[in-house]
XYZ file of C-alpha atoms in Angstrom:
366
model
C 9.401 -23.750 3.426
C 6.015 -21.788 4.191
C 3.993 -22.340 7.269
C 1.474 -24.591 5.189
C 4.289 -26.643 3.787
C 6.045 -27.107 7.359
C 2.517 -27.992 8.962
C 1.865 -30.579 5.958
C 5.129 -32.352 6.336
C 5.079 -32.452 10.226
C 1.362 -33.786 10.225
C 2.488 -36.718 7.600
C 5.479 -37.600 9.626
C 3.918 -38.069 12.952
C 2.208 -41.256 12.637
C -0.692 -39.963 14.584
C -4.229 -37.938 13.893
C -3.229 -34.020 13.647
C -4.621 -30.983 12.736
C -2.771 -28.491 10.824
C -3.140 -24.653 11.762
C -0.589 -22.712 9.681
C -0.342 -19.443 11.429
C 1.867 -16.194 11.153
C 2.310 -12.999 13.372
C 1.432 -10.331 11.262
C 4.562 -10.546 8.817
C 5.136 -12.550 5.913
C 2.825 -15.238 5.201
C -0.055 -13.750 6.976
C -2.577 -13.988 4.306
C -1.378 -17.421 3.425
C -2.037 -18.674 6.781
C -5.389 -17.481 6.790
C -6.233 -18.718 3.303
C -5.082 -22.304 4.804
C -7.562 -21.815 7.585
C -10.557 -21.247 5.229
C -10.315 -17.515 4.159
C -10.765 -17.041 0.354
C -7.586 -15.366 -1.536
C -8.571 -11.900 -3.377
C -6.181 -10.907 -5.841
C -5.533 -7.621 -7.178
C -3.227 -5.464 -9.271
C -1.919 -2.720 -7.006
C 0.837 -0.001 -6.752
C 4.131 -1.533 -5.758
C 6.443 0.302 -3.226
C 8.459 1.758 -6.506
C 5.021 3.037 -8.074
C 5.196 0.293 -10.703
C 2.000 -2.356 -10.626
C 2.280 -5.572 -8.519
C 0.023 -8.353 -8.145
C -0.999 -8.713 -4.501
C -3.798 -10.406 -2.568
C -5.800 -10.227 1.021
C -7.447 -12.623 2.546
C -11.423 -12.658 2.647
C -14.310 -14.360 4.931
C -17.638 -13.798 3.514
C -19.292 -14.725 6.586
C -17.496 -12.696 9.007
C -17.103 -9.681 6.563
C -13.352 -9.923 7.571
C -10.449 -9.056 5.585
C -6.934 -9.856 6.356
C -4.512 -7.512 4.485
C -0.634 -8.237 4.936
C 1.263 -5.182 4.111
C 4.173 -7.186 2.830
C 2.068 -8.357 0.039
C 1.580 -5.005 -1.799
C 4.107 -2.978 0.023
C 7.066 -5.537 1.060
C 10.997 -5.485 0.692
C 10.217 -8.311 -1.670
C 8.480 -6.009 -4.127
C 11.762 -4.135 -4.745
C 13.541 -5.631 -7.647
C 16.008 -2.919 -8.035
C 16.840 -2.647 -4.472
C 16.064 -0.312 -1.812
C 14.584 2.800 -2.220
C 14.414 4.393 1.242
C 13.386 8.025 0.332
C 10.616 7.137 -2.171
C 9.298 3.927 -1.736
C 5.504 4.065 -0.815
C 2.782 2.123 0.974
C 0.213 2.958 -1.315
C -0.627 -0.490 -2.701
C -1.716 -1.612 0.987
C -4.034 1.222 1.118
C -5.412 0.061 -2.388
C -5.904 -3.549 -0.967
C -7.645 -1.781 2.076
C -10.054 0.242 -0.243
C -11.014 -3.070 -2.064
C -12.118 -4.976 1.034
C -14.129 -1.913 2.339
C -15.840 -1.857 -0.926
C -16.476 -5.350 -0.858
C -18.421 -4.683 2.594
C -15.704 -5.626 5.109
C -16.985 -4.569 8.845
C -13.368 -5.862 10.192
C -9.841 -5.267 8.507
C -7.020 -7.091 10.068
C -3.588 -5.249 9.060
C -0.746 -7.275 9.441
C 2.705 -5.191 9.526
C 5.981 -6.477 8.891
C 8.774 -6.339 5.977
C 7.871 -2.946 4.700
C 9.801 -1.271 1.920
C 8.714 2.158 2.915
C 9.185 4.603 5.289
C 6.365 7.039 4.271
C 4.494 7.322 7.745
C 1.566 5.370 5.735
C 1.348 8.401 3.476
C 0.756 6.431 0.345
C -1.835 4.247 2.371
C -3.570 7.367 3.206
C -3.421 8.583 -0.199
C -5.093 5.522 -1.741
C -7.944 5.883 0.558
C -8.563 9.262 -0.297
C -6.789 11.723 1.491
C -4.478 14.643 -0.295
C -1.422 15.445 0.926
C -0.626 18.797 -0.284
C 2.384 21.200 -0.486
C 2.038 25.293 -0.154
C 0.951 25.686 -3.688
C -1.902 22.997 -3.164
C -0.222 20.360 -5.221
C -0.484 16.852 -4.221
C 2.865 15.418 -2.904
C 5.070 12.526 -4.712
C 5.205 9.421 -3.170
C 7.725 8.484 -0.458
C 8.765 9.512 2.734
C 11.296 12.505 2.026
C 8.256 14.351 0.131
C 6.664 14.569 3.581
C 9.186 17.782 4.250
C 7.041 19.799 2.000
C 3.749 19.058 3.408
C 1.493 21.932 4.275
C -2.182 20.421 4.428
C -3.864 17.306 4.660
C -7.223 17.147 2.600
C -9.776 14.425 3.808
C -12.926 15.486 2.299
C -12.382 12.635 -0.458
C -11.570 9.964 2.122
C -13.199 6.366 2.005
C -16.411 6.061 3.916
C -14.973 3.773 6.735
C -17.997 4.226 9.242
C -18.745 0.796 10.950
C -15.624 -0.656 9.704
C -13.267 -1.860 12.628
C -9.715 -1.759 11.928
C -7.150 -3.943 13.860
C -3.140 -3.637 13.502
C -1.686 -7.181 13.922
C 1.923 -6.083 15.052
C 4.361 -6.805 17.854
C 6.410 -3.684 17.477
C 6.017 -1.053 20.051
C 8.375 1.552 18.338
C 6.714 5.237 18.312
C 6.684 7.078 14.865
C 9.653 9.526 15.710
C 12.802 9.634 17.863
C 15.589 7.565 18.732
C 13.326 4.459 18.904
C 11.284 5.558 16.034
C 10.619 4.307 12.525
C 13.526 6.134 10.586
C 16.037 5.781 13.423
C 15.430 1.987 13.815
C 13.988 0.641 10.674
C 15.327 2.927 7.901
C 18.888 1.652 7.636
C 17.180 -1.998 7.251
C 15.488 -0.466 4.278
C 18.896 0.963 2.871
C 18.688 4.366 4.285
C 22.229 6.008 5.182
C 22.433 8.326 8.166
C 21.840 11.331 5.987
C 18.753 9.399 4.669
C 17.605 8.636 8.358
C 17.884 12.578 9.111
C 15.785 13.481 5.890
C 13.096 10.940 6.911
C 12.803 11.820 10.584
C 12.292 15.297 9.583
C 9.552 14.505 7.007
C 8.096 12.104 9.410
C 8.042 15.070 11.932
C 6.364 17.216 9.425
C 3.589 14.563 8.723
C 2.803 14.212 12.624
C 2.763 18.091 13.084
C 0.229 18.726 10.223
C -1.898 15.797 11.098
C -1.993 16.801 14.621
C -2.579 20.523 13.809
C -5.264 19.979 11.138
C -7.086 17.141 12.159
C -7.249 17.153 15.884
C -5.109 13.957 16.394
C -4.642 14.599 20.080
C -8.398 14.363 20.287
C -8.105 11.002 18.702
C -6.808 9.646 21.850
C -8.558 11.378 24.547
C -10.796 8.464 24.466
C -8.156 6.308 25.455
C -7.074 6.025 29.157
C -3.324 4.973 28.354
C -1.240 8.116 28.363
C 0.453 8.739 24.850
C 3.072 11.443 24.842
C 3.020 13.459 21.599
C -0.554 12.056 20.839
C -0.717 9.617 17.868
C 2.951 9.931 16.796
C 3.842 8.794 20.421
C 1.735 5.693 20.608
C 3.532 2.344 20.923
C 3.280 0.757 17.551
C 2.858 3.937 15.475
C 6.335 3.419 14.183
C 5.500 0.024 12.699
C 6.274 -0.661 9.434
C 7.899 2.740 8.339
C 5.418 4.471 10.219
C 2.035 2.953 8.555
C 1.051 2.086 12.055
C 0.538 5.855 12.514
C -1.594 6.239 9.576
C -3.647 3.386 10.864
C -4.003 4.920 14.107
C -4.597 8.617 12.697
C -6.772 8.211 9.769
C -8.330 4.665 10.502
C -8.670 5.070 14.270
C -7.366 1.335 14.287
C -6.735 -0.871 17.427
C -3.045 -2.119 17.508
C -3.059 -5.786 19.215
C -0.076 -8.179 19.297
C 0.222 -10.085 15.960
C 0.450 -13.670 16.886
C -2.118 -13.427 19.893
C -4.646 -11.634 17.574
C -4.310 -14.077 14.690
C -4.412 -17.448 16.801
C -7.853 -16.136 18.223
C -8.895 -15.302 14.592
C -7.988 -18.676 13.376
C -9.747 -20.480 16.087
C -6.568 -21.753 17.790
C -8.360 -21.601 21.182
C -10.993 -24.340 20.246
C -8.493 -26.830 18.334
C -6.235 -26.968 21.026
C -8.703 -28.216 23.761
C -8.474 -31.757 22.370
C -4.748 -31.996 21.577
C -2.082 -33.907 23.486
C 0.879 -31.987 22.031
C 1.351 -28.807 20.208
C 3.936 -28.335 17.251
C 5.107 -24.890 16.214
C 8.011 -23.527 14.548
C 10.163 -20.888 12.980
C 13.290 -20.792 10.627
C 15.625 -19.487 13.314
C 14.829 -20.302 16.993
C 16.673 -17.293 18.622
C 16.433 -14.290 20.733
C 14.175 -12.616 18.228
C 11.680 -15.252 18.763
C 11.473 -14.332 22.303
C 10.251 -10.966 21.602
C 6.668 -11.941 20.776
C 7.224 -14.187 17.702
C 4.594 -16.981 16.291
C 6.741 -19.694 18.333
C 6.435 -18.106 21.841
C 2.851 -16.643 21.105
C 1.668 -20.419 20.117
C 3.409 -21.640 23.491
C 1.597 -19.197 25.583
C -1.695 -19.814 23.878
C -1.418 -23.716 24.337
C -0.236 -23.201 27.971
C -3.741 -21.923 28.889
C -5.123 -25.120 27.920
C -2.465 -27.089 29.680
C -0.910 -28.682 26.228
C 2.740 -29.250 26.191
C 4.702 -27.463 23.065
C 7.610 -28.613 21.549
C 9.075 -26.694 18.118
C 10.768 -27.553 14.895
C 13.385 -25.004 13.369
C 15.950 -24.573 11.073
C 18.401 -23.617 13.614
C 18.306 -22.580 17.385
C 20.513 -20.576 19.289
C 18.184 -20.615 22.394
C 19.425 -22.774 25.404
C 17.176 -25.442 26.773
C 16.245 -23.402 30.113
C 15.485 -20.272 27.577
C 12.961 -22.642 25.525
C 11.416 -23.842 28.887
C 10.937 -20.302 30.199
C 9.144 -19.523 27.020
C 6.980 -22.499 27.477
C 8.761 -24.612 24.991
C 9.405 -28.123 26.243
C 12.067 -28.991 23.482
C 13.389 -27.750 20.114
C 14.458 -29.959 17.052
C 16.760 -28.355 14.752
C 17.452 -29.043 10.908
C 20.971 -28.439 11.910
C 20.886 -31.191 14.213
C 20.770 -33.539 11.340
C 22.681 -31.415 9.169
C 25.220 -28.823 10.136
C 25.357 -27.135 6.640
C 22.832 -24.266 6.224
C 22.781 -24.481 2.499
C 21.786 -28.303 2.515
C 19.294 -27.658 5.368
C 17.743 -24.938 2.966
C 17.995 -26.987 -0.067
C 16.624 -30.296 1.610
C 14.236 -29.248 4.069
C 11.404 -31.218 3.648
C 13.122 -34.525 4.008
C 15.336 -33.511 6.768
C 12.069 -32.193 8.469
C 10.657 -35.308 7.959
C 13.368 -37.134 9.616
C 13.177 -34.644 12.346
C 9.370 -35.290 12.912
C 9.950 -38.813 13.450
C 12.491 -38.252 16.074
C 10.087 -35.670 17.905
C 7.426 -38.302 17.740
C 9.454 -40.785 19.189
C 10.206 -38.918 21.915
C 6.825 -37.109 22.731
C 4.054 -39.482 21.284
């Protein structure tokens, strides 16, 4: 179920007035959450991670000249019908969505990173915005991370005018671009990369960082920031997000990286809505240790705590103890597997099980 579907079922089953506010943390569902909160969906045909066209969308709010672009929409793993392509997948489609938003008049672009299919350092994104990545003979590089090993020069003379546009990366990933905690080593295997592929991608991303730093003064792009950043932009926390798209956002768009759920809650007006609430209900498919690392439920709990409003959670399953939940600010969690131990049936009958779970929650807390 999507966040909007879960919110609808829960609101209907509570028996009291409820405000529905589907949220996301920058990954899958971020555009849907923004649309559910009043943004307009803009749909475009763009380049998918394999180079084939895909239909993708971003969220647009005319009154604020703000676009919410979700990388997974155009460049996500779900856009790989033939399976992973760790060496050749491109982030170009995400750049095409950003370019469309800028041409539409955006003065703020929020880029949600998560679920990426590529490990190209954001090269495809930069190319879509007008950058030329050239080899020794002056030829444009083909798509994908592996091709970056042949990078000799970056030409930004045709780069889209982004003066006056604020770029915010909504991501909870703090990995640098390179090294044992970098984009290739940590996330490459999740995208089908073998150990040999990881070595190729690490070398390629190192080449991208070296050429970009040497030819475009990216060390200087960090000098206005008081935080120490070893290795310049490549070493910045979050540069390794989404296969290195974080690096491209920092290097070429001078983006600011913000915690995903925290920023999106602000953007969607959670702070004002929670003031009049007696209870906040949040949720996630699997409420587990990963949830404690800045995922949506904990971010919601932290934001609600500032207003003194208690928080409970619904989920498909939970592995966290009661003490771990309370330490994260969640008073109780209600899992579909409490009602139906078979995960397959939980997924097949998610809505009716959630309705039953909601009524139990309401009896306990309302």
